[in-house]
mmCIF file of N, CA and C in Angstrom:
data_model
loop_
_atom_site.group_PDB
_atom_site.id
_atom_site.type_symbol
_atom_site.label_atom_id
_atom_site.label_comp_id
_atom_site.label_asym_id
_atom_site.label_seq_id
_atom_site.Cartn_x
_atom_site.Cartn_y
_atom_site.Cartn_z
ATOM 1 N N MET T 14 106.312 70.608 102.328
ATOM 2 C CA MET T 14 106.273 71.041 100.937
ATOM 3 C C MET T 14 106.326 72.569 100.889
ATOM 4 N N LYS T 15 107.144 73.073 100.002
ATOM 5 C CA LYS T 15 107.321 74.521 99.882
ATOM 6 C C LYS T 15 106.132 75.163 99.168
ATOM 7 N N LYS T 16 105.693 76.281 99.691
ATOM 8 C CA LYS T 16 104.579 77.001 99.082
ATOM 9 C C LYS T 16 105.049 77.755 97.843
ATOM 10 N N GLU T 17 104.122 77.894 96.885
ATOM 11 C CA GLU T 17 104.412 78.620 95.654
ATOM 12 C C GLU T 17 103.614 79.913 95.628
ATOM 13 N N LYS T 18 104.248 80.949 95.108
ATOM 14 C CA LYS T 18 103.572 82.232 94.944
ATOM 15 C C LYS T 18 102.651 82.165 93.738
ATOM 16 N N PHE T 19 101.474 82.790 93.857
ATOM 17 C CA PHE T 19 100.592 82.909 92.704
ATOM 18 C C PHE T 19 99.904 84.265 92.728
ATOM 19 N N HIS T 20 99.435 84.679 91.559
ATOM 20 C CA HIS T 20 98.752 85.964 91.395
ATOM 21 C C HIS T 20 97.389 85.712 90.756
ATOM 22 N N VAL T 21 96.395 86.449 91.206
ATOM 23 C CA VAL T 21 95.093 86.478 90.541
ATOM 24 C C VAL T 21 94.710 87.940 90.398
ATOM 25 N N GLU T 22 93.995 88.252 89.332
ATOM 26 C CA GLU T 22 93.635 89.645 89.077
ATOM 27 C C GLU T 22 92.155 89.729 88.753
ATOM 28 N N TYR T 23 91.516 90.759 89.285
ATOM 29 C CA TYR T 23 90.085 90.966 89.114
ATOM 30 C C TYR T 23 89.850 92.396 88.653
ATOM 31 N N ILE T 24 88.903 92.572 87.737
ATOM 32 C CA ILE T 24 88.569 93.894 87.210
ATOM 33 C C ILE T 24 87.303 94.395 87.889
ATOM 34 N N PHE T 25 87.339 95.639 88.318
ATOM 35 C CA PHE T 25 86.206 96.290 88.972
ATOM 36 C C PHE T 25 85.804 97.491 88.123
ATOM 37 N N ASP T 26 84.670 97.405 87.464
ATOM 38 C CA ASP T 26 84.164 98.548 86.720
ATOM 39 C C ASP T 26 83.453 99.489 87.676
ATOM 40 N N LYS T 27 83.661 100.761 87.469
ATOM 41 C CA LYS T 27 82.927 101.792 88.202
ATOM 42 C C LYS T 27 83.026 101.644 89.721
ATOM 43 N N VAL T 28 84.244 101.601 90.228
ATOM 44 C CA VAL T 28 84.454 101.608 91.673
ATOM 45 C C VAL T 28 85.566 102.614 91.966
ATOM 46 N N SER T 29 85.415 103.345 93.044
ATOM 47 C CA SER T 29 86.461 104.309 93.391
ATOM 48 C C SER T 29 87.611 103.585 94.084
ATOM 49 N N ARG T 30 88.810 104.052 93.821
ATOM 50 C CA ARG T 30 89.992 103.466 94.476
ATOM 51 C C ARG T 30 89.850 103.555 95.985
ATOM 52 N N ARG T 31 89.355 104.687 96.465
ATOM 53 C CA ARG T 31 89.242 104.876 97.909
ATOM 54 C C ARG T 31 88.291 103.860 98.531
ATOM 55 N N SER T 32 87.161 103.622 97.888
ATOM 56 C CA SER T 32 86.204 102.646 98.412
ATOM 57 C C SER T 32 86.821 101.248 98.422
ATOM 58 N N LEU T 33 87.473 100.869 97.334
ATOM 59 C CA LEU T 33 88.123 99.567 97.280
ATOM 60 C C LEU T 33 89.215 99.484 98.340
ATOM 61 N N TRP T 34 90.014 100.525 98.455
ATOM 62 C CA TRP T 34 91.089 100.566 99.443
ATOM 63 C C TRP T 34 90.530 100.369 100.854
ATOM 64 N N ASN T 35 89.449 101.043 101.174
ATOM 65 C CA ASN T 35 88.849 100.900 102.506
ATOM 66 C C ASN T 35 88.395 99.463 102.773
ATOM 67 N N HIS T 36 87.954 98.767 101.730
ATOM 68 C CA HIS T 36 87.530 97.371 101.887
ATOM 69 C C HIS T 36 88.719 96.418 102.048
ATOM 70 N N LEU T 37 89.917 96.877 101.721
ATOM 71 C CA LEU T 37 91.116 96.044 101.829
ATOM 72 C C LEU T 37 91.924 96.325 103.089
ATOM 73 N N THR T 38 91.597 97.427 103.789
ATOM 74 C CA THR T 38 92.483 97.856 104.878
ATOM 75 C C THR T 38 91.795 98.198 106.191
ATOM 76 N N THR T 39 90.492 98.411 106.192
ATOM 77 C CA THR T 39 89.821 98.824 107.430
ATOM 78 C C THR T 39 89.001 97.672 108.009
ATOM 79 N N PRO T 40 88.837 97.637 109.332
ATOM 80 C CA PRO T 40 88.025 96.571 109.932
ATOM 81 C C PRO T 40 86.604 96.481 109.362
ATOM 82 N N PRO T 41 85.866 97.597 109.215
ATOM 83 C CA PRO T 41 84.525 97.452 108.633
ATOM 84 C C PRO T 41 84.565 96.940 107.193
ATOM 85 N N GLY T 42 85.531 97.405 106.416
ATOM 86 C CA GLY T 42 85.640 96.969 105.030
ATOM 87 C C GLY T 42 85.992 95.499 104.917
ATOM 88 N N LEU T 43 87.004 95.060 105.657
ATOM 89 C CA LEU T 43 87.425 93.663 105.602
ATOM 90 C C LEU T 43 86.366 92.717 106.163
ATOM 91 N N SER T 44 85.649 93.160 107.197
ATOM 92 C CA SER T 44 84.628 92.280 107.779
ATOM 93 C C SER T 44 83.379 92.208 106.908
ATOM 94 N N ALA T 45 83.289 93.051 105.894
ATOM 95 C CA ALA T 45 82.153 92.987 104.961
ATOM 96 C C ALA T 45 82.317 91.859 103.950
ATOM 97 N N TRP T 46 83.554 91.396 103.720
ATOM 98 C CA TRP T 46 83.765 90.381 102.679
ATOM 99 C C TRP T 46 84.823 89.333 102.984
ATOM 100 N N PHE T 47 85.789 89.655 103.833
ATOM 101 C CA PHE T 47 86.944 88.776 104.016
ATOM 102 C C PHE T 47 86.860 87.916 105.272
ATOM 103 N N ALA T 48 86.333 88.467 106.336
ATOM 104 C CA ALA T 48 86.256 87.750 107.614
ATOM 105 C C ALA T 48 84.966 88.147 108.323
ATOM 106 N N ASP T 49 84.611 87.372 109.351
ATOM 107 C CA ASP T 49 83.412 87.705 110.117
ATOM 108 C C ASP T 49 83.624 88.977 110.935
ATOM 109 N N ASP T 50 84.841 89.133 111.447
ATOM 110 C CA ASP T 50 85.173 90.312 112.238
ATOM 111 C C ASP T 50 86.664 90.579 112.076
ATOM 112 N N VAL T 51 87.045 91.835 112.209
ATOM 113 C CA VAL T 51 88.456 92.223 112.090
ATOM 114 C C VAL T 51 88.756 93.249 113.168
ATOM 115 N N LEU T 52 89.842 93.019 113.890
ATOM 116 C CA LEU T 52 90.308 93.940 114.918
ATOM 117 C C LEU T 52 91.715 94.388 114.548
ATOM 118 N N VAL T 53 92.024 95.639 114.825
ATOM 119 C CA VAL T 53 93.356 96.151 114.510
ATOM 120 C C VAL T 53 93.974 96.711 115.779
ATOM 121 N N ASN T 54 95.208 96.300 116.037
ATOM 122 C CA ASN T 54 95.972 96.821 117.154
ATOM 123 C C ASN T 54 97.357 97.158 116.623
ATOM 124 N N ASN T 55 97.609 98.455 116.452
ATOM 125 C CA ASN T 55 98.854 98.934 115.847
ATOM 126 C C ASN T 55 99.025 98.328 114.460
ATOM 127 N N ASN T 56 100.021 97.459 114.283
ATOM 128 C CA ASN T 56 100.345 96.890 112.984
ATOM 129 C C ASN T 56 99.813 95.466 112.813
ATOM 130 N N THR T 57 98.996 95.000 113.777
ATOM 131 C CA THR T 57 98.496 93.630 113.741
ATOM 132 C C THR T 57 96.986 93.617 113.526
ATOM 133 N N TYR T 58 96.576 92.853 112.521
ATOM 134 C CA TYR T 58 95.160 92.649 112.230
ATOM 135 C C TYR T 58 94.767 91.273 112.747
ATOM 136 N N THR T 59 93.681 91.197 113.494
ATOM 137 C CA THR T 59 93.149 89.918 113.938
ATOM 138 C C THR T 59 91.884 89.648 113.141
ATOM 139 N N PHE T 60 91.916 88.552 112.372
ATOM 140 C CA PHE T 60 90.785 88.144 111.544
ATOM 141 C C PHE T 60 90.046 87.027 112.271
ATOM 142 N N VAL T 61 88.723 87.120 112.307
ATOM 143 C CA VAL T 61 87.911 86.132 113.018
ATOM 144 C C VAL T 61 86.935 85.493 112.032
ATOM 145 N N TRP T 62 86.939 84.152 112.017
ATOM 146 C CA TRP T 62 85.977 83.362 111.230
ATOM 147 C C TRP T 62 85.406 82.307 112.169
ATOM 148 N N ASN T 63 84.085 82.305 112.353
ATOM 149 C CA ASN T 63 83.453 81.289 113.204
ATOM 150 C C ASN T 63 84.206 81.087 114.518
ATOM 151 N N ARG T 64 84.549 82.166 115.158
ATOM 152 C CA ARG T 64 85.256 82.195 116.443
ATOM 153 C C ARG T 64 86.711 81.726 116.379
ATOM 154 N N GLU T 65 87.183 81.367 115.191
ATOM 155 C CA GLU T 65 88.611 81.065 115.002
ATOM 156 C C GLU T 65 89.307 82.378 114.685
ATOM 157 N N ARG T 66 90.492 82.559 115.258
ATOM 158 C CA ARG T 66 91.223 83.803 115.068
ATOM 159 C C ARG T 66 92.549 83.539 114.379
ATOM 160 N N ALA T 67 92.947 84.479 113.537
ATOM 161 C CA ALA T 67 94.270 84.424 112.911
ATOM 162 C C ALA T 67 94.805 85.855 112.871
ATOM 163 N N ASP T 68 96.052 85.994 113.285
ATOM 164 C CA ASP T 68 96.680 87.310 113.315
ATOM 165 C C ASP T 68 97.619 87.475 112.130
ATOM 166 N N ALA T 69 97.604 88.683 111.575
ATOM 167 C CA ALA T 69 98.508 89.014 110.476
ATOM 168 C C ALA T 69 99.114 90.381 110.754
ATOM 169 N N GLU T 70 100.377 90.528 110.380
ATOM 170 C CA GLU T 70 101.024 91.831 110.514
ATOM 171 C C GLU T 70 101.088 92.489 109.148
ATOM 172 N N VAL T 71 101.059 93.801 109.157
ATOM 173 C CA VAL T 71 101.215 94.552 107.913
ATOM 174 C C VAL T 71 102.711 94.698 107.662
ATOM 175 N N LEU T 72 103.156 94.170 106.529
ATOM 176 C CA LEU T 72 104.573 94.259 106.170
ATOM 177 C C LEU T 72 104.893 95.543 105.437
ATOM 178 N N SER T 73 103.964 95.977 104.578
ATOM 179 C CA SER T 73 104.171 97.221 103.842
ATOM 180 C C SER T 73 102.820 97.783 103.431
ATOM 181 N N ILE T 74 102.811 99.092 103.278
ATOM 182 C CA ILE T 74 101.572 99.758 102.875
ATOM 183 C C ILE T 74 101.927 100.996 102.054
ATOM 184 N N LYS T 75 101.260 101.130 100.916
ATOM 185 C CA LYS T 75 101.357 102.325 100.075
ATOM 186 C C LYS T 75 99.914 102.784 99.902
ATOM 187 N N PRO T 76 99.507 103.837 100.587
ATOM 188 C CA PRO T 76 98.096 104.232 100.610
ATOM 189 C C PRO T 76 97.439 104.275 99.233
ATOM 190 N N GLU T 77 96.283 103.620 99.163
ATOM 191 C CA GLU T 77 95.445 103.511 97.972
ATOM 192 C C GLU T 77 96.137 102.824 96.803
ATOM 193 N N ILE T 78 97.256 102.126 97.076
ATOM 194 C CA ILE T 78 97.956 101.371 96.033
ATOM 195 C C ILE T 78 98.137 99.910 96.446
ATOM 196 N N SER T 79 98.779 99.662 97.602
ATOM 197 C CA SER T 79 99.030 98.272 97.982
ATOM 198 C C SER T 79 99.156 98.114 99.489
ATOM 199 N N ILE T 80 98.819 96.903 99.942
ATOM 200 C CA ILE T 80 99.040 96.508 101.327
ATOM 201 C C ILE T 80 99.437 95.044 101.332
ATOM 202 N N ARG T 81 100.472 94.733 102.105
ATOM 203 C CA ARG T 81 100.987 93.363 102.200
ATOM 204 C C ARG T 81 100.861 92.907 103.658
ATOM 205 N N TYR T 82 100.222 91.748 103.823
ATOM 206 C CA TYR T 82 100.034 91.137 105.137
ATOM 207 C C TYR T 82 100.832 89.840 105.212
ATOM 208 N N ARG T 83 101.208 89.459 106.437
ATOM 209 C CA ARG T 83 101.846 88.164 106.670
ATOM 210 C C ARG T 83 101.211 87.532 107.898
ATOM 211 N N TRP T 84 100.726 86.294 107.726
ATOM 212 C CA TRP T 84 100.141 85.583 108.863
ATOM 213 C C TRP T 84 101.235 85.322 109.895
ATOM 214 N N LEU T 85 100.962 85.608 111.166
ATOM 215 C CA LEU T 85 101.973 85.434 112.208
ATOM 216 C C LEU T 85 102.318 83.966 112.426
ATOM 217 N N GLU T 86 101.382 83.062 112.180
ATOM 218 C CA GLU T 86 101.638 81.634 112.374
ATOM 219 C C GLU T 86 102.199 80.961 111.128
ATOM 220 N N GLU T 87 102.439 81.721 110.079
ATOM 221 C CA GLU T 87 102.963 81.167 108.826
ATOM 222 C C GLU T 87 104.380 80.651 109.030
ATOM 223 N N GLU T 88 104.609 79.395 108.681
ATOM 224 C CA GLU T 88 105.935 78.799 108.834
ATOM 225 C C GLU T 88 106.896 79.246 107.741
ATOM 226 N N ASP T 89 106.378 79.460 106.535
ATOM 227 C CA ASP T 89 107.212 79.907 105.417
ATOM 228 C C ASP T 89 107.452 81.407 105.578
ATOM 229 N N GLU T 90 108.658 81.769 105.945
ATOM 230 C CA GLU T 90 108.939 83.180 106.238
ATOM 231 C C GLU T 90 108.853 84.081 105.016
ATOM 232 N N ASN T 91 108.832 83.500 103.815
ATOM 233 C CA ASN T 91 108.705 84.299 102.596
ATOM 234 C C ASN T 91 107.255 84.511 102.179
ATOM 235 N N ALA T 92 106.323 83.779 102.774
ATOM 236 C CA ALA T 92 104.921 83.831 102.355
ATOM 237 C C ALA T 92 104.218 85.068 102.910
ATOM 238 N N TYR T 93 103.328 85.606 102.106
ATOM 239 C CA TYR T 93 102.512 86.761 102.484
ATOM 240 C C TYR T 93 101.291 86.771 101.580
ATOM 241 N N PHE T 94 100.350 87.677 101.869
ATOM 242 C CA PHE T 94 99.303 87.945 100.878
ATOM 243 C C PHE T 94 99.215 89.447 100.719
ATOM 244 N N GLU T 95 98.966 89.868 99.484
ATOM 245 C CA GLU T 95 99.058 91.277 99.148
ATOM 246 C C GLU T 95 97.935 91.666 98.206
ATOM 247 N N PHE T 96 97.435 92.868 98.412
ATOM 248 C CA PHE T 96 96.439 93.466 97.527
ATOM 249 C C PHE T 96 97.094 94.662 96.843
ATOM 250 N N ILE T 97 97.020 94.709 95.517
ATOM 251 C CA ILE T 97 97.559 95.838 94.750
ATOM 252 C C ILE T 97 96.449 96.364 93.848
ATOM 253 N N ILE T 98 96.231 97.671 93.889
ATOM 254 C CA ILE T 98 95.216 98.315 93.056
ATOM 255 C C ILE T 98 95.909 98.990 91.873
ATOM 256 N N HIS T 99 95.437 98.669 90.661
ATOM 257 C CA HIS T 99 95.946 99.276 89.430
ATOM 258 C C HIS T 99 94.776 99.941 88.697
ATOM 259 N N THR T 100 95.105 100.836 87.801
ATOM 260 C CA THR T 100 94.123 101.343 86.852
ATOM 261 C C THR T 100 94.482 100.769 85.487
ATOM 262 N N VAL T 101 93.506 100.154 84.825
ATOM 263 C CA VAL T 101 93.726 99.592 83.488
ATOM 264 C C VAL T 101 93.759 100.762 82.516
ATOM 265 N N GLU T 102 94.884 100.953 81.863
ATOM 266 C CA GLU T 102 95.078 102.136 81.021
ATOM 267 C C GLU T 102 94.071 102.245 79.880
ATOM 268 N N LEU T 103 93.792 101.147 79.208
ATOM 269 C CA LEU T 103 92.911 101.202 78.040
ATOM 270 C C LEU T 103 91.468 101.529 78.381
ATOM 271 N N THR T 104 90.997 101.009 79.513
ATOM 272 C CA THR T 104 89.574 101.161 79.840
ATOM 273 C C THR T 104 89.311 102.108 80.994
ATOM 274 N N GLY T 105 90.333 102.368 81.809
ATOM 275 C CA GLY T 105 90.134 103.193 82.993
ATOM 276 C C GLY T 105 89.526 102.430 84.153
ATOM 277 N N ALA T 106 89.274 101.134 83.960
ATOM 278 C CA ALA T 106 88.713 100.312 85.040
ATOM 279 C C ALA T 106 89.762 100.119 86.132
ATOM 280 N N THR T 107 89.299 99.750 87.300
ATOM 281 C CA THR T 107 90.177 99.476 88.424
ATOM 282 C C THR T 107 90.425 97.975 88.498
ATOM 283 N N SER T 108 91.673 97.612 88.709
ATOM 284 C CA SER T 108 92.069 96.214 88.797
ATOM 285 C C SER T 108 92.608 95.938 90.192
ATOM 286 N N LEU T 109 92.239 94.776 90.739
ATOM 287 C CA LEU T 109 92.775 94.327 92.021
ATOM 288 C C LEU T 109 93.617 93.093 91.758
ATOM 289 N N GLU T 110 94.902 93.195 92.050
ATOM 290 C CA GLU T 110 95.796 92.049 91.929
ATOM 291 C C GLU T 110 96.052 91.497 93.326
ATOM 292 N N ILE T 111 95.863 90.202 93.472
ATOM 293 C CA ILE T 111 96.105 89.541 94.754
ATOM 294 C C ILE T 111 97.263 88.577 94.573
ATOM 295 N N THR T 112 98.241 88.688 95.452
ATOM 296 C CA THR T 112 99.359 87.756 95.492
ATOM 297 C C THR T 112 99.212 86.949 96.769
ATOM 298 N N ASP T 113 99.384 85.642 96.652
ATOM 299 C CA ASP T 113 99.271 84.762 97.816
ATOM 300 C C ASP T 113 100.205 83.581 97.601
ATOM 301 N N TYR T 114 100.304 82.726 98.603
ATOM 302 C CA TYR T 114 101.135 81.529 98.537
ATOM 303 C C TYR T 114 100.284 80.326 98.917
ATOM 304 N N ALA T 115 100.553 79.203 98.252
ATOM 305 C CA ALA T 115 99.865 77.956 98.575
ATOM 306 C C ALA T 115 100.768 76.789 98.206
ATOM 307 N N GLU T 116 100.532 75.660 98.856
ATOM 308 C CA GLU T 116 101.238 74.451 98.458
ATOM 309 C C GLU T 116 100.737 74.062 97.071
ATOM 310 N N PRO T 117 101.596 73.470 96.243
ATOM 311 C CA PRO T 117 101.215 73.180 94.854
ATOM 312 C C PRO T 117 99.887 72.425 94.718
ATOM 313 N N ASN T 118 99.629 71.471 95.605
ATOM 314 C CA ASN T 118 98.392 70.693 95.505
ATOM 315 C C ASN T 118 97.171 71.448 96.036
ATOM 316 N N GLU T 119 97.379 72.625 96.627
ATOM 317 C CA GLU T 119 96.273 73.422 97.166
ATOM 318 C C GLU T 119 96.066 74.729 96.399
ATOM 319 N N LYS T 120 96.871 74.965 95.383
ATOM 320 C CA LYS T 120 96.825 76.234 94.651
ATOM 321 C C LYS T 120 95.461 76.462 94.001
ATOM 322 N N SER T 121 94.915 75.458 93.355
ATOM 323 C CA SER T 121 93.613 75.591 92.695
ATOM 324 C C SER T 121 92.516 75.934 93.707
ATOM 325 N N ASP T 122 92.548 75.268 94.866
ATOM 326 C CA ASP T 122 91.562 75.558 95.913
ATOM 327 C C ASP T 122 91.720 76.982 96.441
ATOM 328 N N SER T 123 92.957 77.426 96.570
ATOM 329 C CA SER T 123 93.211 78.795 97.043
ATOM 330 C C SER T 123 92.674 79.822 96.053
ATOM 331 N N ILE T 124 92.868 79.566 94.767
ATOM 332 C CA ILE T 124 92.359 80.480 93.747
ATOM 333 C C ILE T 124 90.831 80.488 93.769
ATOM 334 N N ASP T 125 90.225 79.308 93.903
ATOM 335 C CA ASP T 125 88.756 79.230 94.001
ATOM 336 C C ASP T 125 88.246 80.015 95.204
ATOM 337 N N LEU T 126 88.960 79.931 96.328
ATOM 338 C CA LEU T 126 88.563 80.675 97.522
ATOM 339 C C LEU T 126 88.654 82.178 97.265
ATOM 340 N N TRP T 127 89.742 82.641 96.650
ATOM 341 C CA TRP T 127 89.862 84.067 96.319
ATOM 342 C C TRP T 127 88.751 84.492 95.373
ATOM 343 N N ASP T 128 88.436 83.639 94.379
ATOM 344 C CA ASP T 128 87.355 83.960 93.440
ATOM 345 C C ASP T 128 86.047 84.199 94.196
ATOM 346 N N SER T 129 85.730 83.320 95.131
ATOM 347 C CA SER T 129 84.462 83.482 95.865
ATOM 348 C C SER T 129 84.512 84.676 96.813
ATOM 349 N N GLN T 130 85.661 84.904 97.430
ATOM 350 C CA GLN T 130 85.798 86.055 98.323
ATOM 351 C C GLN T 130 85.645 87.363 97.540
ATOM 352 N N VAL T 131 86.268 87.437 96.368
ATOM 353 C CA VAL T 131 86.205 88.661 95.571
ATOM 354 C C VAL T 131 84.790 88.873 95.028
ATOM 355 N N GLU T 132 84.066 87.801 94.731
ATOM 356 C CA GLU T 132 82.656 87.958 94.338
ATOM 357 C C GLU T 132 81.883 88.616 95.475
ATOM 358 N N GLU T 133 82.156 88.228 96.704
ATOM 359 C CA GLU T 133 81.515 88.851 97.872
ATOM 360 C C GLU T 133 81.947 90.305 97.992
ATOM 361 N N LEU T 134 83.223 90.586 97.748
ATOM 362 C CA LEU T 134 83.736 91.959 97.772
ATOM 363 C C LEU T 134 82.991 92.811 96.744
ATOM 364 N N LYS T 135 82.839 92.295 95.530
ATOM 365 C CA LYS T 135 82.140 93.040 94.484
ATOM 366 C C LYS T 135 80.687 93.302 94.902
ATOM 367 N N ARG T 136 80.072 92.316 95.513
ATOM 368 C CA ARG T 136 78.681 92.482 95.970
ATOM 369 C C ARG T 136 78.597 93.580 97.017
ATOM 370 N N THR T 137 79.525 93.601 97.961
ATOM 371 C CA THR T 137 79.486 94.631 99.003
ATOM 372 C C THR T 137 79.770 96.019 98.448
ATOM 373 N N LEU T 138 80.509 96.066 97.325
ATOM 374 C CA LEU T 138 80.793 97.346 96.672
ATOM 375 C C LEU T 138 79.678 97.782 95.734
ATOM 376 N N GLY T 139 78.670 96.911 95.566
ATOM 377 C CA GLY T 139 77.536 97.247 94.704
ATOM 378 C C GLY T 139 77.815 97.040 93.229
ATOM 379 N N ILE T 140 78.757 96.168 92.913
ATOM 380 C CA ILE T 140 79.111 95.901 91.514
ATOM 381 C C ILE T 140 78.404 94.641 91.043
#
C-alpha cells in the first residue's frame, strides 16, 4: 500500500527559534523528546529506542528554518519526515509544521504519535 503525505502543525508560545531548532537537529535536543539516544555521523542520524536503532539521512537543511530526514530502510523512495519552523504573523508565535508519510490505515495513529511526541517536546522546552 502506498504511503500518503500528511502535515500537522503545532503552535509554540514564547519559545526561541534557536532553542526549538536545537531540539530538532542536535543529538541532545532530539534525545530529550524524540528518541532515547541520537548519534550523528556526517549526514546520518542514528535514532535509538529501547535498543532498537533506525538510521536516517538528512536530505536538506535550511538553518533555523527546516530539516528533512529520510529513513534509510524506507521502501517508499518519496517518503521523508520534515520539520519546518514558521512565525505566525498575527501573533508572533512560533509554529512547527511536521510533514510525514503513513499508510492510509495508519495515518491517524501516526498523527497521535506526533501529538504525544510534540507534547514531550513542549515539556522539555518548558512550555
